[in-house]
């Protein structure tokens, strides 16, 4: 029997990094997906195949011994294989660019948790999310859980560590243009740098958290009004806070400038230090914004919100 699941990538619209410290973030799932197929196999091994490489190991290894970006899959398979006398073959297919802040690893954890666990029993979305967050922690211990949550439930949502998620029901009329710096980043190390910034000046960081919280509440109102122009000013404001905590660089600043010439506002999305930015547009400036990036040879595409979330077959 094969078990297959797919999960969407994500864009953090507002609140990345601050969400790690309890501030509310606003995220949406996007129409780019990871699909994971899992199958029991003879021989008792865990075998993982993906377009970033393969991994084949006996079960029962300590996670800290494994040096592979595929270790969340190993973790999940090993956990499910306890007391079972079989192996698992896992195939990963992804159309989410890797390591650039669009949720490729959380989508892998969610689709992996669903496909692997459902080989053994029917699992609910809540269980799958909990498993996915455990798996994500094997590569990034301090995750806020926001990314796996939106990859599981899809749509657009507010999220905070204490209260979990709340879906935003209004259907926004904006389009997101994503531009990729093609600089891969490690979320863990950028989050570590922000922690150092915080520890150097707790007062300043706490003030920034307050400002971000206020901004997020204002954004929630603007989403109800569907006021894309005013949302754009909030995008710019959020980018200033991200600049302050030190997750930007010259290339990202240049991309934000390009994005902002035609769009309502542009900011880093995800951990920063590389990765992607998004520009907020609607029908009136979508094409122009894309062209601005293409003229300067940037890797750029528009994304739609995915309302489906995790899908199992
Ligand atoms: C990474 O996509 C988002 C961060 O806020 C980390 C997290 O929420 O776990 C930087």
PDB file of C-alpha atoms and ligand atoms in Angstrom:
ATOM      1  CA  UNK A   1       0.000   0.000   0.000  1.00  0.00           C
ATOM      2  CA  UNK A   2       1.212   3.502  -0.841  1.00  0.00           C
ATOM      3  CA  UNK A   3       0.331   6.566   1.179  1.00  0.00           C
ATOM      4  CA  UNK A   4       0.643   9.950  -0.487  1.00  0.00           C
ATOM      5  CA  UNK A   5       0.269  13.486   0.850  1.00  0.00           C
ATOM      6  CA  UNK A   6       0.990  16.978  -0.366  1.00  0.00           C
ATOM      7  CA  UNK A   7       1.366  20.257   1.518  1.00  0.00           C
ATOM      8  CA  UNK A   8       1.740  23.853   0.340  1.00  0.00           C
ATOM      9  CA  UNK A   9       4.613  26.254   0.903  1.00  0.00           C
ATOM     10  CA  UNK A  10       4.012  29.523   2.694  1.00  0.00           C
ATOM     11  CA  UNK A  11       4.663  33.233   2.778  1.00  0.00           C
ATOM     12  CA  UNK A  12       4.921  35.098   6.074  1.00  0.00           C
ATOM     13  CA  UNK A  13       3.080  38.333   5.350  1.00  0.00           C
ATOM     14  CA  UNK A  14       3.872  40.030   8.672  1.00  0.00           C
ATOM     15  CA  UNK A  15       5.624  39.140  11.919  1.00  0.00           C
ATOM     16  CA  UNK A  16       8.480  36.734  11.132  1.00  0.00           C
ATOM     17  CA  UNK A  17      11.124  36.555  13.887  1.00  0.00           C
ATOM     18  CA  UNK A  18       8.924  38.483  16.334  1.00  0.00           C
ATOM     19  CA  UNK A  19       6.602  35.427  16.308  1.00  0.00           C
ATOM     20  CA  UNK A  20       9.429  33.401  17.908  1.00  0.00           C
ATOM     21  CA  UNK A  21       9.057  35.735  20.940  1.00  0.00           C
ATOM     22  CA  UNK A  22       5.273  35.426  21.191  1.00  0.00           C
ATOM     23  CA  UNK A  23       4.121  38.216  18.830  1.00  0.00           C
ATOM     24  CA  UNK A  24       1.268  37.396  16.458  1.00  0.00           C
ATOM     25  CA  UNK A  25       2.209  36.785  12.821  1.00  0.00           C
ATOM     26  CA  UNK A  26       0.082  36.735   9.657  1.00  0.00           C
ATOM     27  CA  UNK A  27       0.847  34.020   7.126  1.00  0.00           C
ATOM     28  CA  UNK A  28      -0.631  32.444   4.039  1.00  0.00           C
ATOM     29  CA  UNK A  29      -0.139  29.164   2.211  1.00  0.00           C
ATOM     30  CA  UNK A  30       0.861  29.419  -1.457  1.00  0.00           C
ATOM     31  CA  UNK A  31       0.168  27.444  -4.605  1.00  0.00           C
ATOM     32  CA  UNK A  32       3.521  25.625  -4.651  1.00  0.00           C
ATOM     33  CA  UNK A  33       3.658  22.159  -3.103  1.00  0.00           C
ATOM     34  CA  UNK A  34       5.687  19.271  -1.778  1.00  0.00           C
ATOM     35  CA  UNK A  35       4.357  15.756  -2.425  1.00  0.00           C
ATOM     36  CA  UNK A  36       5.555  12.806  -0.352  1.00  0.00           C
ATOM     37  CA  UNK A  37       4.858   9.148  -1.176  1.00  0.00           C
ATOM     38  CA  UNK A  38       5.539   6.543   1.496  1.00  0.00           C
ATOM     39  CA  UNK A  39       5.448   2.770   1.170  1.00  0.00           C
ATOM     40  CA  UNK A  40       6.303  -0.128   3.495  1.00  0.00           C
ATOM     41  CA  UNK A  41       9.125  -2.282   2.156  1.00  0.00           C
ATOM     42  CA  UNK A  42      10.920  -5.515   2.973  1.00  0.00           C
ATOM     43  CA  UNK A  43      14.373  -5.343   4.522  1.00  0.00           C
ATOM     44  CA  UNK A  44      13.703  -3.052   7.453  1.00  0.00           C
ATOM     45  CA  UNK A  45      15.559   0.038   6.180  1.00  0.00           C
ATOM     46  CA  UNK A  46      14.446   3.649   5.872  1.00  0.00           C
ATOM     47  CA  UNK A  47      15.109   4.859   2.342  1.00  0.00           C
ATOM     48  CA  UNK A  48      14.461   8.464   1.273  1.00  0.00           C
ATOM     49  CA  UNK A  49      14.747   9.720  -2.314  1.00  0.00           C
ATOM     50  CA  UNK A  50      14.504  13.373  -3.284  1.00  0.00           C
ATOM     51  CA  UNK A  51      15.829  15.813  -5.844  1.00  0.00           C
ATOM     52  CA  UNK A  52      18.334  17.087  -3.273  1.00  0.00           C
ATOM     53  CA  UNK A  53      19.790  13.616  -2.678  1.00  0.00           C
ATOM     54  CA  UNK A  54      19.055  10.261  -1.101  1.00  0.00           C
ATOM     55  CA  UNK A  55      19.422   8.768   2.367  1.00  0.00           C
ATOM     56  CA  UNK A  56      19.225   5.088   3.348  1.00  0.00           C
ATOM     57  CA  UNK A  57      19.732   3.987   6.951  1.00  0.00           C
ATOM     58  CA  UNK A  58      18.758   1.313   9.446  1.00  0.00           C
ATOM     59  CA  UNK A  59      16.109   2.478  11.924  1.00  0.00           C
ATOM     60  CA  UNK A  60      17.090   3.272  15.517  1.00  0.00           C
ATOM     61  CA  UNK A  61      19.895   5.766  14.849  1.00  0.00           C
ATOM     62  CA  UNK A  62      20.272   8.835  17.017  1.00  0.00           C
ATOM     63  CA  UNK A  63      19.091  11.945  15.131  1.00  0.00           C
ATOM     64  CA  UNK A  64      22.162  13.900  16.223  1.00  0.00           C
ATOM     65  CA  UNK A  65      24.336  11.422  14.252  1.00  0.00           C
ATOM     66  CA  UNK A  66      22.559  12.197  10.989  1.00  0.00           C
ATOM     67  CA  UNK A  67      23.929  15.021   8.915  1.00  0.00           C
ATOM     68  CA  UNK A  68      21.400  15.379   6.130  1.00  0.00           C
ATOM     69  CA  UNK A  69      18.635  17.869   5.280  1.00  0.00           C
ATOM     70  CA  UNK A  70      16.436  14.757   4.893  1.00  0.00           C
ATOM     71  CA  UNK A  71      16.620  13.895   8.588  1.00  0.00           C
ATOM     72  CA  UNK A  72      13.057  15.058   9.414  1.00  0.00           C
ATOM     73  CA  UNK A  73      11.816  12.215   7.164  1.00  0.00           C
ATOM     74  CA  UNK A  74      14.119   9.753   8.912  1.00  0.00           C
ATOM     75  CA  UNK A  75      12.842  10.969  12.288  1.00  0.00           C
ATOM     76  CA  UNK A  76       9.215  10.464  11.247  1.00  0.00           C
ATOM     77  CA  UNK A  77       9.783   7.033   9.708  1.00  0.00           C
ATOM     78  CA  UNK A  78      11.854   5.846  12.665  1.00  0.00           C
ATOM     79  CA  UNK A  79       9.190   7.011  15.097  1.00  0.00           C
ATOM     80  CA  UNK A  80       6.443   5.184  13.192  1.00  0.00           C
ATOM     81  CA  UNK A  81       8.506   2.001  12.814  1.00  0.00           C
ATOM     82  CA  UNK A  82       8.841   1.397  16.550  1.00  0.00           C
ATOM     83  CA  UNK A  83       7.731  -2.239  17.092  1.00  0.00           C
ATOM     84  CA  UNK A  84       7.151  -2.814  13.356  1.00  0.00           C
ATOM     85  CA  UNK A  85       9.195  -5.321  11.424  1.00  0.00           C
ATOM     86  CA  UNK A  86       9.327  -3.560   8.026  1.00  0.00           C
ATOM     87  CA  UNK A  87      11.149  -0.723   6.304  1.00  0.00           C
ATOM     88  CA  UNK A  88       9.804   2.429   4.658  1.00  0.00           C
ATOM     89  CA  UNK A  89      10.557   3.920   1.273  1.00  0.00           C
ATOM     90  CA  UNK A  90       9.874   7.638   0.957  1.00  0.00           C
ATOM     91  CA  UNK A  91       9.855   9.679  -2.252  1.00  0.00           C
ATOM     92  CA  UNK A  92       9.847  13.485  -2.053  1.00  0.00           C
ATOM     93  CA  UNK A  93       8.874  15.728  -4.969  1.00  0.00           C
ATOM     94  CA  UNK A  94       8.804  19.496  -4.578  1.00  0.00           C
ATOM     95  CA  UNK A  95       8.037  22.567  -6.643  1.00  0.00           C
ATOM     96  CA  UNK A  96       8.909  24.925  -3.764  1.00  0.00           C
ATOM     97  CA  UNK A  97      12.347  26.547  -4.139  1.00  0.00           C
ATOM     98  CA  UNK A  98      14.565  25.214  -1.332  1.00  0.00           C
ATOM     99  CA  UNK A  99      15.930  27.143   1.620  1.00  0.00           C
ATOM    100  CA  UNK A 100      14.647  30.567   0.567  1.00  0.00           C
ATOM    101  CA  UNK A 101      11.890  31.227   3.084  1.00  0.00           C
ATOM    102  CA  UNK A 102       8.932  29.789   1.172  1.00  0.00           C
ATOM    103  CA  UNK A 103       8.286  26.932   3.591  1.00  0.00           C
ATOM    104  CA  UNK A 104       9.918  24.056   1.711  1.00  0.00           C
ATOM    105  CA  UNK A 105      11.083  22.355   4.903  1.00  0.00           C
ATOM    106  CA  UNK A 106       7.809  22.827   6.788  1.00  0.00           C
ATOM    107  CA  UNK A 107       5.817  21.573   3.785  1.00  0.00           C
ATOM    108  CA  UNK A 108       8.155  18.520   3.738  1.00  0.00           C
ATOM    109  CA  UNK A 109       7.560  17.930   7.445  1.00  0.00           C
ATOM    110  CA  UNK A 110       3.768  18.228   7.082  1.00  0.00           C
ATOM    111  CA  UNK A 111       3.445  16.100   3.924  1.00  0.00           C
ATOM    112  CA  UNK A 112       6.010  13.635   5.361  1.00  0.00           C
ATOM    113  CA  UNK A 113       4.179  13.357   8.697  1.00  0.00           C
ATOM    114  CA  UNK A 114       0.885  12.712   6.897  1.00  0.00           C
ATOM    115  CA  UNK A 115       2.166  10.218   4.307  1.00  0.00           C
ATOM    116  CA  UNK A 116       4.293   8.232   6.769  1.00  0.00           C
ATOM    117  CA  UNK A 117       1.866   8.136   9.714  1.00  0.00           C
ATOM    118  CA  UNK A 118      -1.035   7.135   7.476  1.00  0.00           C
ATOM    119  CA  UNK A 119       0.823   3.981   6.451  1.00  0.00           C
ATOM    120  CA  UNK A 120       0.052   2.730   9.965  1.00  0.00           C
ATOM    121  CA  UNK A 121      -3.182   4.443  11.036  1.00  0.00           C
ATOM    122  CA  UNK A 122      -5.573   7.276  10.239  1.00  0.00           C
ATOM    123  CA  UNK A 123      -4.160  10.464  11.722  1.00  0.00           C
ATOM    124  CA  UNK A 124      -5.979  13.757  12.270  1.00  0.00           C
ATOM    125  CA  UNK A 125      -4.624  17.113  11.100  1.00  0.00           C
ATOM    126  CA  UNK A 126      -3.870  17.995  14.742  1.00  0.00           C
ATOM    127  CA  UNK A 127      -1.733  14.855  15.140  1.00  0.00           C
ATOM    128  CA  UNK A 128      -0.024  15.438  11.812  1.00  0.00           C
ATOM    129  CA  UNK A 129       0.810  19.027  12.767  1.00  0.00           C
ATOM    130  CA  UNK A 130       2.256  17.922  16.118  1.00  0.00           C
ATOM    131  CA  UNK A 131       4.400  15.273  14.347  1.00  0.00           C
ATOM    132  CA  UNK A 132       5.491  17.788  11.695  1.00  0.00           C
ATOM    133  CA  UNK A 133       6.635  20.290  14.333  1.00  0.00           C
ATOM    134  CA  UNK A 134       8.603  17.534  16.125  1.00  0.00           C
ATOM    135  CA  UNK A 135      10.241  16.642  12.801  1.00  0.00           C
ATOM    136  CA  UNK A 136      11.004  20.301  12.012  1.00  0.00           C
ATOM    137  CA  UNK A 137      12.716  20.600  15.399  1.00  0.00           C
ATOM    138  CA  UNK A 138      15.356  18.093  14.212  1.00  0.00           C
ATOM    139  CA  UNK A 139      16.647  20.825  11.894  1.00  0.00           C
ATOM    140  CA  UNK A 140      15.511  23.962  13.715  1.00  0.00           C
ATOM    141  CA  UNK A 141      14.930  23.520  17.407  1.00  0.00           C
ATOM    142  CA  UNK A 142      13.426  26.908  18.183  1.00  0.00           C
ATOM    143  CA  UNK A 143      10.710  26.926  15.550  1.00  0.00           C
ATOM    144  CA  UNK A 144       7.643  28.969  16.462  1.00  0.00           C
ATOM    145  CA  UNK A 145       5.486  26.330  14.738  1.00  0.00           C
ATOM    146  CA  UNK A 146       3.929  28.996  12.504  1.00  0.00           C
ATOM    147  CA  UNK A 147       5.188  27.580   9.206  1.00  0.00           C
ATOM    148  CA  UNK A 148       4.022  23.984   9.797  1.00  0.00           C
ATOM    149  CA  UNK A 149       0.649  25.295  10.975  1.00  0.00           C
ATOM    150  CA  UNK A 150      -0.093  27.227   7.791  1.00  0.00           C
ATOM    151  CA  UNK A 151       1.257  24.390   5.623  1.00  0.00           C
ATOM    152  CA  UNK A 152      -1.225  22.048   7.347  1.00  0.00           C
ATOM    153  CA  UNK A 153      -4.346  24.174   7.337  1.00  0.00           C
ATOM    154  CA  UNK A 154      -3.769  26.404   4.283  1.00  0.00           C
ATOM    155  CA  UNK A 155      -5.444  29.773   3.659  1.00  0.00           C
ATOM    156  CA  UNK A 156      -4.494  32.989   5.398  1.00  0.00           C
ATOM    157  CA  UNK A 157      -4.207  33.031   9.168  1.00  0.00           C
ATOM    158  CA  UNK A 158      -3.015  34.794  12.272  1.00  0.00           C
ATOM    159  CA  UNK A 159      -0.750  32.699  14.482  1.00  0.00           C
ATOM    160  CA  UNK A 160       0.879  33.043  17.847  1.00  0.00           C
ATOM    161  CA  UNK A 161       2.792  30.496  19.866  1.00  0.00           C
ATOM    162  CA  UNK A 162       0.455  30.598  22.843  1.00  0.00           C
ATOM    163  CA  UNK A 163      -2.953  30.564  21.161  1.00  0.00           C
ATOM    164  CA  UNK A 164      -2.144  28.766  17.908  1.00  0.00           C
ATOM    165  CA  UNK A 165      -3.865  29.822  14.726  1.00  0.00           C
ATOM    166  CA  UNK A 166      -7.036  31.572  13.712  1.00  0.00           C
ATOM    167  CA  UNK A 167      -8.066  31.592  10.048  1.00  0.00           C
ATOM    168  CA  UNK A 168      -8.761  34.962   8.443  1.00  0.00           C
ATOM    169  CA  UNK A 169     -12.008  34.477   6.583  1.00  0.00           C
ATOM    170  CA  UNK A 170     -11.997  37.544   4.300  1.00  0.00           C
ATOM    171  CA  UNK A 171     -10.705  36.715   0.829  1.00  0.00           C
ATOM    172  CA  UNK A 172      -7.999  39.316   0.133  1.00  0.00           C
ATOM    173  CA  UNK A 173      -7.897  40.900  -3.315  1.00  0.00           C
ATOM    174  CA  UNK A 174      -4.127  41.295  -3.472  1.00  0.00           C
ATOM    175  CA  UNK A 175      -1.491  39.453  -5.490  1.00  0.00           C
ATOM    176  CA  UNK A 176       1.954  38.612  -4.175  1.00  0.00           C
ATOM    177  CA  UNK A 177       5.003  38.904  -6.380  1.00  0.00           C
ATOM    178  CA  UNK A 178       7.909  36.859  -5.021  1.00  0.00           C
ATOM    179  CA  UNK A 179      11.488  37.669  -5.970  1.00  0.00           C
ATOM    180  CA  UNK A 180      14.228  35.237  -5.025  1.00  0.00           C
ATOM    181  CA  UNK A 181      17.739  36.426  -4.117  1.00  0.00           C
ATOM    182  CA  UNK A 182      18.883  32.831  -4.690  1.00  0.00           C
ATOM    183  CA  UNK A 183      20.958  33.222  -1.539  1.00  0.00           C
ATOM    184  CA  UNK A 184      20.201  30.128   0.561  1.00  0.00           C
ATOM    185  CA  UNK A 185      19.881  30.755   4.256  1.00  0.00           C
ATOM    186  CA  UNK A 186      19.711  28.696   7.397  1.00  0.00           C
ATOM    187  CA  UNK A 187      16.654  29.730   9.393  1.00  0.00           C
ATOM    188  CA  UNK A 188      18.329  28.445  12.532  1.00  0.00           C
ATOM    189  CA  UNK A 189      21.396  30.658  12.162  1.00  0.00           C
ATOM    190  CA  UNK A 190      19.416  33.812  11.235  1.00  0.00           C
ATOM    191  CA  UNK A 191      17.108  33.221  14.218  1.00  0.00           C
ATOM    192  CA  UNK A 192      20.282  32.831  16.327  1.00  0.00           C
ATOM    193  CA  UNK A 193      21.579  36.210  15.105  1.00  0.00           C
ATOM    194  CA  UNK A 194      18.273  37.859  16.028  1.00  0.00           C
ATOM    195  CA  UNK A 195      18.543  36.284  19.488  1.00  0.00           C
ATOM    196  CA  UNK A 196      21.970  37.917  19.865  1.00  0.00           C
ATOM    197  CA  UNK A 197      20.482  41.280  18.804  1.00  0.00           C
ATOM    198  CA  UNK A 198      17.776  40.837  21.461  1.00  0.00           C
ATOM    199  CA  UNK A 199      20.254  39.836  24.172  1.00  0.00           C
ATOM    200  CA  UNK A 200      22.416  42.898  23.472  1.00  0.00           C
ATOM    201  CA  UNK A 201      19.518  45.287  23.976  1.00  0.00           C
ATOM    202  CA  UNK A 202      16.436  43.733  25.580  1.00  0.00           C
ATOM    203  CA  UNK A 203      14.656  47.097  25.917  1.00  0.00           C
ATOM    204  CA  UNK A 204      15.014  47.935  22.251  1.00  0.00           C
ATOM    205  CA  UNK A 205      13.860  44.482  21.188  1.00  0.00           C
ATOM    206  CA  UNK A 206      10.875  44.583  23.491  1.00  0.00           C
ATOM    207  CA  UNK A 207       9.875  47.973  22.029  1.00  0.00           C
ATOM    208  CA  UNK A 208      10.127  46.501  18.527  1.00  0.00           C
ATOM    209  CA  UNK A 209       7.914  43.571  19.601  1.00  0.00           C
ATOM    210  CA  UNK A 210       5.318  46.063  20.836  1.00  0.00           C
ATOM    211  CA  UNK A 211       5.447  47.986  17.563  1.00  0.00           C
ATOM    212  CA  UNK A 212       5.130  44.765  15.557  1.00  0.00           C
ATOM    213  CA  UNK A 213       2.129  43.667  17.668  1.00  0.00           C
ATOM    214  CA  UNK A 214       0.397  46.976  17.016  1.00  0.00           C
ATOM    215  CA  UNK A 215       1.174  46.743  13.319  1.00  0.00           C
ATOM    216  CA  UNK A 216      -0.283  43.222  13.105  1.00  0.00           C
ATOM    217  CA  UNK A 217      -3.525  44.360  14.783  1.00  0.00           C
ATOM    218  CA  UNK A 218      -3.788  47.223  12.275  1.00  0.00           C
ATOM    219  CA  UNK A 219      -3.163  44.809   9.415  1.00  0.00           C
ATOM    220  CA  UNK A 220      -5.984  42.542  10.631  1.00  0.00           C
ATOM    221  CA  UNK A 221      -8.381  45.525  10.349  1.00  0.00           C
ATOM    222  CA  UNK A 222      -7.065  46.438   6.906  1.00  0.00           C
ATOM    223  CA  UNK A 223      -7.542  42.855   5.722  1.00  0.00           C
ATOM    224  CA  UNK A 224     -11.220  43.067   6.671  1.00  0.00           C
ATOM    225  CA  UNK A 225     -11.497  46.359   4.746  1.00  0.00           C
ATOM    226  CA  UNK A 226      -9.475  44.813   1.874  1.00  0.00           C
ATOM    227  CA  UNK A 227      -7.491  48.064   1.744  1.00  0.00           C
ATOM    228  CA  UNK A 228      -4.476  47.063  -0.300  1.00  0.00           C
ATOM    229  CA  UNK A 229      -2.922  50.557  -0.454  1.00  0.00           C
ATOM    230  CA  UNK A 230      -2.871  50.967   3.307  1.00  0.00           C
ATOM    231  CA  UNK A 231      -1.662  47.370   3.670  1.00  0.00           C
ATOM    232  CA  UNK A 232       1.283  48.385   1.481  1.00  0.00           C
ATOM    233  CA  UNK A 233       2.312  51.057   4.004  1.00  0.00           C
ATOM    234  CA  UNK A 234       2.269  48.366   6.710  1.00  0.00           C
ATOM    235  CA  UNK A 235       4.457  46.128   4.539  1.00  0.00           C
ATOM    236  CA  UNK A 236       7.025  48.957   4.323  1.00  0.00           C
ATOM    237  CA  UNK A 237       6.798  49.612   8.051  1.00  0.00           C
ATOM    238  CA  UNK A 238       7.353  45.915   8.844  1.00  0.00           C
ATOM    239  CA  UNK A 239      10.388  45.911   6.564  1.00  0.00           C
ATOM    240  CA  UNK A 240      11.886  48.764   8.643  1.00  0.00           C
ATOM    241  CA  UNK A 241      11.626  46.592  11.762  1.00  0.00           C
ATOM    242  CA  UNK A 242      13.272  43.690   9.941  1.00  0.00           C
ATOM    243  CA  UNK A 243      16.075  46.039   8.864  1.00  0.00           C
ATOM    244  CA  UNK A 244      16.522  47.097  12.479  1.00  0.00           C
ATOM    245  CA  UNK A 245      16.950  43.514  13.724  1.00  0.00           C
ATOM    246  CA  UNK A 246      19.639  42.974  11.106  1.00  0.00           C
ATOM    247  CA  UNK A 247      18.234  40.299   8.794  1.00  0.00           C
ATOM    248  CA  UNK A 248      18.588  42.299   5.565  1.00  0.00           C
ATOM    249  CA  UNK A 249      21.556  42.780   3.263  1.00  0.00           C
ATOM    250  CA  UNK A 250      22.494  44.830   0.188  1.00  0.00           C
ATOM    251  CA  UNK A 251      20.961  42.421  -2.307  1.00  0.00           C
ATOM    252  CA  UNK A 252      17.663  42.211  -0.417  1.00  0.00           C
ATOM    253  CA  UNK A 253      17.584  46.005  -0.049  1.00  0.00           C
ATOM    254  CA  UNK A 254      18.103  46.403  -3.781  1.00  0.00           C
ATOM    255  CA  UNK A 255      15.282  43.932  -4.466  1.00  0.00           C
ATOM    256  CA  UNK A 256      12.962  45.727  -2.060  1.00  0.00           C
ATOM    257  CA  UNK A 257      13.677  49.022  -3.835  1.00  0.00           C
ATOM    258  CA  UNK A 258      12.875  47.439  -7.199  1.00  0.00           C
ATOM    259  CA  UNK A 259       9.696  45.908  -5.794  1.00  0.00           C
ATOM    260  CA  UNK A 260       8.566  49.158  -4.279  1.00  0.00           C
ATOM    261  CA  UNK A 261       8.778  51.236  -7.473  1.00  0.00           C
ATOM    262  CA  UNK A 262       5.525  49.766  -8.788  1.00  0.00           C
ATOM    263  CA  UNK A 263       3.947  47.798  -5.937  1.00  0.00           C
ATOM    264  CA  UNK A 264       2.230  49.045  -2.771  1.00  0.00           C
ATOM    265  CA  UNK A 265       5.071  47.784  -0.581  1.00  0.00           C
ATOM    266  CA  UNK A 266       7.758  45.123  -0.407  1.00  0.00           C
ATOM    267  CA  UNK A 267       9.460  43.247   2.406  1.00  0.00           C
ATOM    268  CA  UNK A 268      11.538  40.203   3.250  1.00  0.00           C
ATOM    269  CA  UNK A 269       9.484  37.092   3.897  1.00  0.00           C
ATOM    270  CA  UNK A 270      10.725  34.339   6.227  1.00  0.00           C
ATOM    271  CA  UNK A 271      14.031  34.276   8.015  1.00  0.00           C
ATOM    272  CA  UNK A 272      15.899  36.738   5.756  1.00  0.00           C
ATOM    273  CA  UNK A 273      19.682  36.892   5.426  1.00  0.00           C
ATOM    274  CA  UNK A 274      18.943  35.721   1.858  1.00  0.00           C
ATOM    275  CA  UNK A 275      15.853  34.022   0.536  1.00  0.00           C
ATOM    276  CA  UNK A 276      12.888  35.892  -0.853  1.00  0.00           C
ATOM    277  CA  UNK A 277      11.058  39.175  -0.657  1.00  0.00           C
ATOM    278  CA  UNK A 278       7.453  39.785  -1.645  1.00  0.00           C
ATOM    279  CA  UNK A 279       5.858  42.819  -3.269  1.00  0.00           C
ATOM    280  CA  UNK A 280       2.192  43.530  -2.608  1.00  0.00           C
ATOM    281  CA  UNK A 281       0.190  44.282  -5.745  1.00  0.00           C
ATOM    282  CA  UNK A 282      -3.269  44.077  -7.233  1.00  0.00           C
ATOM    283  CA  UNK A 283      -4.457  43.791 -10.863  1.00  0.00           C
ATOM    284  CA  UNK A 284      -3.350  47.402 -11.522  1.00  0.00           C
ATOM    285  CA  UNK A 285       0.373  46.884 -10.871  1.00  0.00           C
ATOM    286  CA  UNK A 286       0.978  43.117 -10.937  1.00  0.00           C
ATOM    287  CA  UNK A 287       2.431  42.985 -14.473  1.00  0.00           C
ATOM    288  CA  UNK A 288       4.515  46.127 -14.001  1.00  0.00           C
ATOM    289  CA  UNK A 289       6.002  44.829 -10.770  1.00  0.00           C
ATOM    290  CA  UNK A 290       6.953  41.499 -12.348  1.00  0.00           C
ATOM    291  CA  UNK A 291       8.531  43.357 -15.284  1.00  0.00           C
ATOM    292  CA  UNK A 292      10.608  45.548 -12.977  1.00  0.00           C
ATOM    293  CA  UNK A 293      12.258  42.413 -11.570  1.00  0.00           C
ATOM    294  CA  UNK A 294      12.534  40.624 -14.905  1.00  0.00           C
ATOM    295  CA  UNK A 295      14.223  43.679 -16.483  1.00  0.00           C
ATOM    296  CA  UNK A 296      16.918  43.359 -13.842  1.00  0.00           C
ATOM    297  CA  UNK A 297      17.198  39.568 -14.350  1.00  0.00           C
ATOM    298  CA  UNK A 298      15.717  38.608 -10.997  1.00  0.00           C
ATOM    299  CA  UNK A 299      14.086  35.245 -10.494  1.00  0.00           C
ATOM    300  CA  UNK A 300      10.502  36.328  -9.885  1.00  0.00           C
ATOM    301  CA  UNK A 301       6.972  34.862  -9.986  1.00  0.00           C
ATOM    302  CA  UNK A 302       3.536  35.599  -8.627  1.00  0.00           C
ATOM    303  CA  UNK A 303       1.792  33.272  -6.179  1.00  0.00           C
ATOM    304  CA  UNK A 304      -1.817  32.703  -5.206  1.00  0.00           C
ATOM    305  CA  UNK A 305      -3.096  31.831  -1.753  1.00  0.00           C
ATOM    306  CA  UNK A 306      -3.673  28.075  -1.350  1.00  0.00           C
ATOM    307  CA  UNK A 307      -6.879  27.446   0.572  1.00  0.00           C
ATOM    308  CA  UNK A 308      -6.615  23.659   0.632  1.00  0.00           C
ATOM    309  CA  UNK A 309      -3.646  23.045   2.936  1.00  0.00           C
ATOM    310  CA  UNK A 310      -2.634  19.430   3.522  1.00  0.00           C
ATOM    311  CA  UNK A 311      -4.055  16.968   1.023  1.00  0.00           C
ATOM    312  CA  UNK A 312      -3.903  13.180   1.421  1.00  0.00           C
ATOM    313  CA  UNK A 313      -4.477  10.558  -1.271  1.00  0.00           C
TER     314      UNK A 313
HETATM  315  C1  LIG B   1      10.827  31.318   9.298  1.00  0.00           C
HETATM  316  O1  LIG B   1      10.043  31.005   8.162  1.00  0.00           O
HETATM  317  C2  LIG B   1      10.040  32.169  10.246  1.00  0.00           C
HETATM  318  C3  LIG B   1      10.757  32.616  11.522  1.00  0.00           C
HETATM  319  O2  LIG B   1       9.878  33.508  12.190  1.00  0.00           O
HETATM  320  C4  LIG B   1      11.077  31.432  12.410  1.00  0.00           C
HETATM  321  C5  LIG B   1       9.856  30.779  13.044  1.00  0.00           C
HETATM  322  O3  LIG B   1       8.765  31.366  13.076  1.00  0.00           O
HETATM  323  O4  LIG B   1       9.994  29.645  13.514  1.00  0.00           O
HETATM  324  C6  LIG B   1      12.030  33.367  11.208  1.00  0.00           C
END
